[in-house]
Coordinates of C-alpha atoms (C1' of nucleotides) in Angstrom, one line a residue:
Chain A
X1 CA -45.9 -7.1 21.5
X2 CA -49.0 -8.1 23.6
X3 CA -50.7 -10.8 22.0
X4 CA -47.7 -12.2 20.6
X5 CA -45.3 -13.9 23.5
X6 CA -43.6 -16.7 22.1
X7 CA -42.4 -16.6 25.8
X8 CA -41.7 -20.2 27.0
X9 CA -41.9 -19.8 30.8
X10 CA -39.7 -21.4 32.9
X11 CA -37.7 -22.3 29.6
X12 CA -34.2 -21.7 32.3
X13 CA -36.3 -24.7 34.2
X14 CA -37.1 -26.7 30.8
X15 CA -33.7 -26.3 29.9
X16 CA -32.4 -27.5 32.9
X17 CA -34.7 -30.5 33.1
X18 CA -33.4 -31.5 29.7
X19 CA -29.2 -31.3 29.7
X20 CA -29.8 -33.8 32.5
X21 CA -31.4 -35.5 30.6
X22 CA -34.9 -35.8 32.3
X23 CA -37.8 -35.8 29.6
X24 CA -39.8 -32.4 30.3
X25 CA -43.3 -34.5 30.9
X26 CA -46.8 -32.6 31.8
X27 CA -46.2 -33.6 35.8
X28 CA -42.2 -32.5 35.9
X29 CA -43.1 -29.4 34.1
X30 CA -46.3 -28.7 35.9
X31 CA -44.5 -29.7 39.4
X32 CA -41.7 -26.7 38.4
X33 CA -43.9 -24.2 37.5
X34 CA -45.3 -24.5 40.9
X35 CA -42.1 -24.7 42.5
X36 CA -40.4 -22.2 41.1
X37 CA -43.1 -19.8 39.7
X38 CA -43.2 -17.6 43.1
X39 CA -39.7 -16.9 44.4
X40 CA -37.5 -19.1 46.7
X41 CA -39.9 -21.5 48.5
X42 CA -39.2 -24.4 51.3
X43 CA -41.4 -27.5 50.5
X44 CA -42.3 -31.1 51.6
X45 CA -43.5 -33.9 49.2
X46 CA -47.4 -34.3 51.0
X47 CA -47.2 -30.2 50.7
X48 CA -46.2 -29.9 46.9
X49 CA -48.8 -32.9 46.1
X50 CA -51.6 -31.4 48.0
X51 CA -50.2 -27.5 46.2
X52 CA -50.4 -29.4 43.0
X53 CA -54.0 -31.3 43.0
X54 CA -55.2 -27.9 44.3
X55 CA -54.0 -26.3 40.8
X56 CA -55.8 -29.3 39.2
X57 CA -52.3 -30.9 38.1
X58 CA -53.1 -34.8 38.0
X59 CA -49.5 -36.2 39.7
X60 CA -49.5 -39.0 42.0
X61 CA -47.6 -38.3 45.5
X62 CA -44.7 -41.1 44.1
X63 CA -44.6 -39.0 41.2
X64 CA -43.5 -36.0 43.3
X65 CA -41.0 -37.8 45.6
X66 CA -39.2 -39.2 42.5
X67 CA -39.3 -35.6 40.7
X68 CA -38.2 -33.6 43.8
X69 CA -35.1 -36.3 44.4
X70 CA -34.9 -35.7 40.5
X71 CA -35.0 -32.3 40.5
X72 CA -32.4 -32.2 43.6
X73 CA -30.1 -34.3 42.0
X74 CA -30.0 -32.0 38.7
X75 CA -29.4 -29.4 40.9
X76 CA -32.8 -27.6 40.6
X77 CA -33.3 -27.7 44.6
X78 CA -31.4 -28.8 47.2
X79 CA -32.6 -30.7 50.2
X80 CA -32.5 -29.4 53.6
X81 CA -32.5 -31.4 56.6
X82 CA -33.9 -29.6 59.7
X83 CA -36.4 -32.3 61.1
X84 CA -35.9 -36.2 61.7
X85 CA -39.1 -36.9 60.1
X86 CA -39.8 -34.9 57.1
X87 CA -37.5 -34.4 54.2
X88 CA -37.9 -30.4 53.3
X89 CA -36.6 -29.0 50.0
X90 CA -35.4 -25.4 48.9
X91 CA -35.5 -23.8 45.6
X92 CA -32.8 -21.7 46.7
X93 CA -29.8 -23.8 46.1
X94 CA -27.3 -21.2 46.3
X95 CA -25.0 -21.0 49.9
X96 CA -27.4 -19.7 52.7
X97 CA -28.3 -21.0 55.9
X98 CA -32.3 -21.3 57.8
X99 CA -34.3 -20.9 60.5
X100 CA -36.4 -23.3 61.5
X101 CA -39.9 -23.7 63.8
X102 CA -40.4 -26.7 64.8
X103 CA -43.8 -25.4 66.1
X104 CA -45.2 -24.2 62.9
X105 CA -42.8 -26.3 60.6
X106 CA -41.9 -22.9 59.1
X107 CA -38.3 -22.3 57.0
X108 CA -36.9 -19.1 56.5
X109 CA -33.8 -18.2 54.7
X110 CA -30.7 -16.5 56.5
X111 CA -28.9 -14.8 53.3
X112 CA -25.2 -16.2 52.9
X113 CA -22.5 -13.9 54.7
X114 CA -25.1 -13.3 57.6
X115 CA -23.9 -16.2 59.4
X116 CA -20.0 -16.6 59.7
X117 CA -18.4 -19.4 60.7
X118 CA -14.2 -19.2 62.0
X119 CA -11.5 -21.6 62.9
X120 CA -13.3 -24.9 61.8
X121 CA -11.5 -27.7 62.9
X122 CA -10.1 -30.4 60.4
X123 CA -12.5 -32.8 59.6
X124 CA -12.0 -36.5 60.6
X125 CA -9.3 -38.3 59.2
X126 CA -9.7 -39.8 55.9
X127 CA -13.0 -37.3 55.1
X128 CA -13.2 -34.2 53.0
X129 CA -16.0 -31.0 54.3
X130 CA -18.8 -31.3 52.0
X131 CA -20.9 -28.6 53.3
X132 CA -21.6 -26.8 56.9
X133 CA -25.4 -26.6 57.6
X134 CA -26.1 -24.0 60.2
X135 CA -30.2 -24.5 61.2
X136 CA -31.0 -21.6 63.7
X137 CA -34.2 -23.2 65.4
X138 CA -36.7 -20.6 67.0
X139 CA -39.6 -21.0 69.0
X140 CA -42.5 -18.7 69.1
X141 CA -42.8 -16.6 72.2
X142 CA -45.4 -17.4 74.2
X143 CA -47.0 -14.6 76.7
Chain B
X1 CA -8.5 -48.3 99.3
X2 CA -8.5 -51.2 97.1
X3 CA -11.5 -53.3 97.7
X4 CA -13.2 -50.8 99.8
X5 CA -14.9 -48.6 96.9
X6 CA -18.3 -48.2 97.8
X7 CA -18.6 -45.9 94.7
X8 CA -22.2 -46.5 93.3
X9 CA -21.4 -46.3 89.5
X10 CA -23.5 -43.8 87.3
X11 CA -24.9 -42.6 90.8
X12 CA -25.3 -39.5 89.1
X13 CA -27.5 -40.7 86.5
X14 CA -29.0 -42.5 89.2
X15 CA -30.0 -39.2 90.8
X16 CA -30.7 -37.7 87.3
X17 CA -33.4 -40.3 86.8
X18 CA -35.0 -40.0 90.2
X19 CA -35.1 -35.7 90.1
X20 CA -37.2 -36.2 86.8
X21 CA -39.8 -38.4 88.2
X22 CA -38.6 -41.7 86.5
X23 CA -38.1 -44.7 88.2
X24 CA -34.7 -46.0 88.3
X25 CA -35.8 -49.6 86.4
X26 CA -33.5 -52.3 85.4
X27 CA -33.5 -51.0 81.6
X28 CA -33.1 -47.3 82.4
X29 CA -30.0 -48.1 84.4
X30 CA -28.8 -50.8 82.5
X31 CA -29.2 -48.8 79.3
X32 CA -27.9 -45.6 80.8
X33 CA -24.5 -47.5 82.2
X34 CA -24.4 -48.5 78.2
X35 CA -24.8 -45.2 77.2
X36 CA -23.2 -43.3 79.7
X37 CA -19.8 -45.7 80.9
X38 CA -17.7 -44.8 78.1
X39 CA -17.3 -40.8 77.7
X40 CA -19.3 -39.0 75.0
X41 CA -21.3 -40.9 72.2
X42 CA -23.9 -40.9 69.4
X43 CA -26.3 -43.6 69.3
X44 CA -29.8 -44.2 67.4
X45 CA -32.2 -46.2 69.3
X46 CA -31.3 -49.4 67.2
X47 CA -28.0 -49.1 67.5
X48 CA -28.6 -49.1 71.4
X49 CA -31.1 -51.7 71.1
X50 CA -28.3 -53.9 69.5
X51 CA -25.7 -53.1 71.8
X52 CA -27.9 -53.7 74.9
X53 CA -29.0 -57.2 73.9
X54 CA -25.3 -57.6 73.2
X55 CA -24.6 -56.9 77.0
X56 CA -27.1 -59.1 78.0
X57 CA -29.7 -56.8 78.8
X58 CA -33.4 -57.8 77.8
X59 CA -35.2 -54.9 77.0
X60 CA -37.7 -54.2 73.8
X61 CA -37.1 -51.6 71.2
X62 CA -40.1 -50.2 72.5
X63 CA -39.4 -49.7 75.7
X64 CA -35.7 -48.2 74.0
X65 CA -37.2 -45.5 72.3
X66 CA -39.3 -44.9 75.1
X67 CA -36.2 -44.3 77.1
X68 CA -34.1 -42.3 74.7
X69 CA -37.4 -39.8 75.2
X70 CA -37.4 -40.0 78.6
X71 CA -33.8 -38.9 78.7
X72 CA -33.8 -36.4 76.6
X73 CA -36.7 -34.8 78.6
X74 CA -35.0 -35.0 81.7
X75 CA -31.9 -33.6 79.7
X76 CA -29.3 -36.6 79.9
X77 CA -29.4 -36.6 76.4
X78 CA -29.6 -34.2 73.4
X79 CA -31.0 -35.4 69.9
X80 CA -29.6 -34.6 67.2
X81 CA -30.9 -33.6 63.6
X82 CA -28.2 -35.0 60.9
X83 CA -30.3 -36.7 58.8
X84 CA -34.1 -36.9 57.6
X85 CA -34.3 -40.9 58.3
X86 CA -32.9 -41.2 61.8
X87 CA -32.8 -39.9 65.1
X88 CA -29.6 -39.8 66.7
X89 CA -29.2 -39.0 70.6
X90 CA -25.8 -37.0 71.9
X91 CA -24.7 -38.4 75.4
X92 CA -23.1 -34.5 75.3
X93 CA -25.1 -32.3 76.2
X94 CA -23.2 -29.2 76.4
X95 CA -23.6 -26.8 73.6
X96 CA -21.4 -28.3 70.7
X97 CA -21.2 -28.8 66.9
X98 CA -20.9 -31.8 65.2
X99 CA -19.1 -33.2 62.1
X100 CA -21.6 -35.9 60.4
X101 CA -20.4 -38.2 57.8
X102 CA -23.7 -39.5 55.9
X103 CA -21.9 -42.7 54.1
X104 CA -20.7 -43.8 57.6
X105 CA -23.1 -42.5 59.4
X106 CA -20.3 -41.4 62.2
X107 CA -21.1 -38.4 63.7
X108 CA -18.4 -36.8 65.8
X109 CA -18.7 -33.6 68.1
X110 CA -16.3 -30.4 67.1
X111 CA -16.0 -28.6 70.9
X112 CA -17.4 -25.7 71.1
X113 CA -16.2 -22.4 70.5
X114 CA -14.3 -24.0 67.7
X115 CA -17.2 -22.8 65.3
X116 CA -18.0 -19.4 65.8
X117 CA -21.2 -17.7 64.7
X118 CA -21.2 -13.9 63.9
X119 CA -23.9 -11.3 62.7
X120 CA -26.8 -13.4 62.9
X121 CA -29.7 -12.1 61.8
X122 CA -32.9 -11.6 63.7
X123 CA -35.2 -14.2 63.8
X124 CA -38.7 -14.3 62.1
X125 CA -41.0 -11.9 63.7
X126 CA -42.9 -13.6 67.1
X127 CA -40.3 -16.2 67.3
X128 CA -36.5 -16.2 69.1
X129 CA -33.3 -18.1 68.5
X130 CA -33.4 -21.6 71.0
X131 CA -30.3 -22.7 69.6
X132 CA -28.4 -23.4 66.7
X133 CA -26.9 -26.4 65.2
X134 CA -24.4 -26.7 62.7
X135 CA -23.8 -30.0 60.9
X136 CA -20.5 -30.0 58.9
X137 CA -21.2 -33.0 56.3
X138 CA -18.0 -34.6 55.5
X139 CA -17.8 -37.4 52.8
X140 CA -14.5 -40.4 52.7
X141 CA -11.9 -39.2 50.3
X142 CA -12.0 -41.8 47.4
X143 CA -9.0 -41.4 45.5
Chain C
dG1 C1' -51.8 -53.1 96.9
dT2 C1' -51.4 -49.2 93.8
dG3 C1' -49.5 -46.9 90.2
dT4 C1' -45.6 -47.2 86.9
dT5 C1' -43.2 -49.5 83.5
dT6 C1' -42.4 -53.1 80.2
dG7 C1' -43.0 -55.9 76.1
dC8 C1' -45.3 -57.3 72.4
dA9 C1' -47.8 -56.7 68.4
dA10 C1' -50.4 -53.6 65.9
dA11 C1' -50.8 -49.2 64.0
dG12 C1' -48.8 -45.0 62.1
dT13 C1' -45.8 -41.9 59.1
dG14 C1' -43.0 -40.7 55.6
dT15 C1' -40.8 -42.7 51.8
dT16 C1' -39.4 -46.1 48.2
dT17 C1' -40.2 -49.8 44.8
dG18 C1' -42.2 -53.3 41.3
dC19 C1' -44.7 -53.4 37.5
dA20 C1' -48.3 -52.8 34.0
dA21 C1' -50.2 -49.1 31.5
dT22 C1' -49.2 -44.7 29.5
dT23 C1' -46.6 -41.3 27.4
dT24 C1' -42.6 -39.3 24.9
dA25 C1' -39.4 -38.9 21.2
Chain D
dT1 C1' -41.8 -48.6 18.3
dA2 C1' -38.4 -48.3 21.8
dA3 C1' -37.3 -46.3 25.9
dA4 C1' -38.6 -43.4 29.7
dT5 C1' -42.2 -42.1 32.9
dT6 C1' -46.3 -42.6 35.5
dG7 C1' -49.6 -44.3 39.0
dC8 C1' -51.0 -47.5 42.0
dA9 C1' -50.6 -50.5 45.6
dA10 C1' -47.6 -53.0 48.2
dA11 C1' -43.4 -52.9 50.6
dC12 C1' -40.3 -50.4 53.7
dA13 C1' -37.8 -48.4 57.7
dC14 C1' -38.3 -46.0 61.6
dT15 C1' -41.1 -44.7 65.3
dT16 C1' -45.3 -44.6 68.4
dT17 C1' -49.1 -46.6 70.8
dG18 C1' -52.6 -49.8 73.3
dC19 C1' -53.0 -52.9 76.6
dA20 C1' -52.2 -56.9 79.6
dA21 C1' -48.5 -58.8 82.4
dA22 C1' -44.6 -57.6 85.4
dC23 C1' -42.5 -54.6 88.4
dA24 C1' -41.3 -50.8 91.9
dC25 C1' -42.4 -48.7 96.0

DNA sequence: GTGTTTGCAAAGTGTTTGCAATTTA
DNA sequence: TAAATTGCAAACACTTTGCAAACAC
C-alpha cells in the first residue's frame, strides 16, 4: 500500500468542521492538524498562533481566536477556565477534570472517575447544573 | 445597655488590616465595612467600586483594585476563578465550593463538606495539591 | 516631617469587532 | 458570482502602573 494512501488526515476533524457547517479553509484545517495531530493538548490563543507561524502556517492571531471559539462551539474543544486572565482550551472534551500551575501555567488532565464528587446540593432556585469543574491547583515545591 | 455600646464595628478587620502592615485608611475601612457588614459575599472590583460611590465613599477604581489585593494578601478575602473575564473576590474565606451562574453572573457558595472529593490522583511530578476548587456552572431554566 | 496611600490618567493585556480584500463553493 | 472567511487595525473590557498630591503617624 505504501505509495498509495488516499488517507485524508484528520478527515474525523474535516468532517466535523463541515456538518457544522464551517467551510474547511487552509487556516481552520491547518490550525486542527496542529491541534489535534499529537494527543490531547491544553492551549491558549498567543500559544496556538505563535505554534502555528512556527510551522509556517500564515493565520492572523484573530483568525485563531475566532476558530478556537468556532471550533469550541462545534464541539471540537472545550474551554477551560482555570485563570482570570487567559482563556485555555482542551482537545479533550470528554468528562475529566485538571490540574493547574499557576507558576508554570501548566494543565494536566485528571482522568474522569478519579475525582468523585457526593451529595451535591440542589442548585439555586430557578437554575439547572450545567457542568461541575473541579481545578486541582498545585504549586511546585520549593527546597 | 442601650446607648452605652462602645463596640468599634469591623474592629476585627480593623486589627486584620493593622497585623498585615496596612494602614487602616478611610477607603480600606470604608470599603471593608461595605464588604464585610453584611455576612458572606461575591464582588468584582467594579461592582464594589459602584456600590462604594453609592454609599458615599470617594475612592478610585484604582485604588479599589489595589485594595481587593491587599486583602486578599492579608487573607480577608479569597478570589475566585469562575470565569476567564473577571475577577471575583469571596468575603468567605473558609474552604468552600461555589455554584456560579455565567448568564447572571451570581455566584453562590455550597458549604463545605457538601462536595466531597475522593481518590484524587497524585499531582504532576515536583508540584503538590494547594487546593481545589470546584465551580458547579448552573444555567436559568428557560422553559 | 517622613513614609504611605490615593487618584488620576496613561499604559498594558487579552480579546473582539468592522470592514475591505480574499477565498471558497 | 454570491456568500463565507480572512487579516488588519482599531476598539474593547478589565486590570495595573507611574507619579504628584494628600494623608497617616
Amino acid at each position: 500500500m505504501r505509495g498509495m494512501e488516499t488517507v485524508r488526515p484528520y478527515s474525523h476533524v474535516l468532517e466535523k468542521i463541515c456538518v457544522v457547517g464551517l467551510r474547511p479553509t487552509r487556516q481552520r484545517l491547518a490550525l486542527a492538524k496542529v491541534l489535534f495531530e499529537s494527543g490531547d493538548r491544553h492551549t491558549t490563543a498567543e500559544k496556538l498562533h505563535t505554534e502555528a507561524r512556527a510551522a509556517h502556517i500564515r493565520v492572523s492571531l484573530a483568525t485563531v481566536y475566532n476558530t478556537l471559539h468556532q471550533f469550541t462551539n462545534a464541539g471540537l474543544l472545550r474551554e477551560i477556565v482555570v485563570d482570570a486572565s487567559r482563556s485555555y482550551f482542551d482537545t479533550n472534551t470528554s468528562s475529566h477534570q485538571h490540574f493547574y500551575c499557576e507558576e508554570t501555567g501548566e494543565i494536566e488532565d485528571i482522568p474522569d472517575g478519579l475525582v468523585t464528587l457526593s451529595d451535591l446540593p440542589p442548585p439555586p432556585k430557578g437554575t439547572t447544573i450545567e457542568r461541575v469543574d473541579v481545578v486541582v491547583r498545585v504549586k511546585t515545591i520549593s527546597d
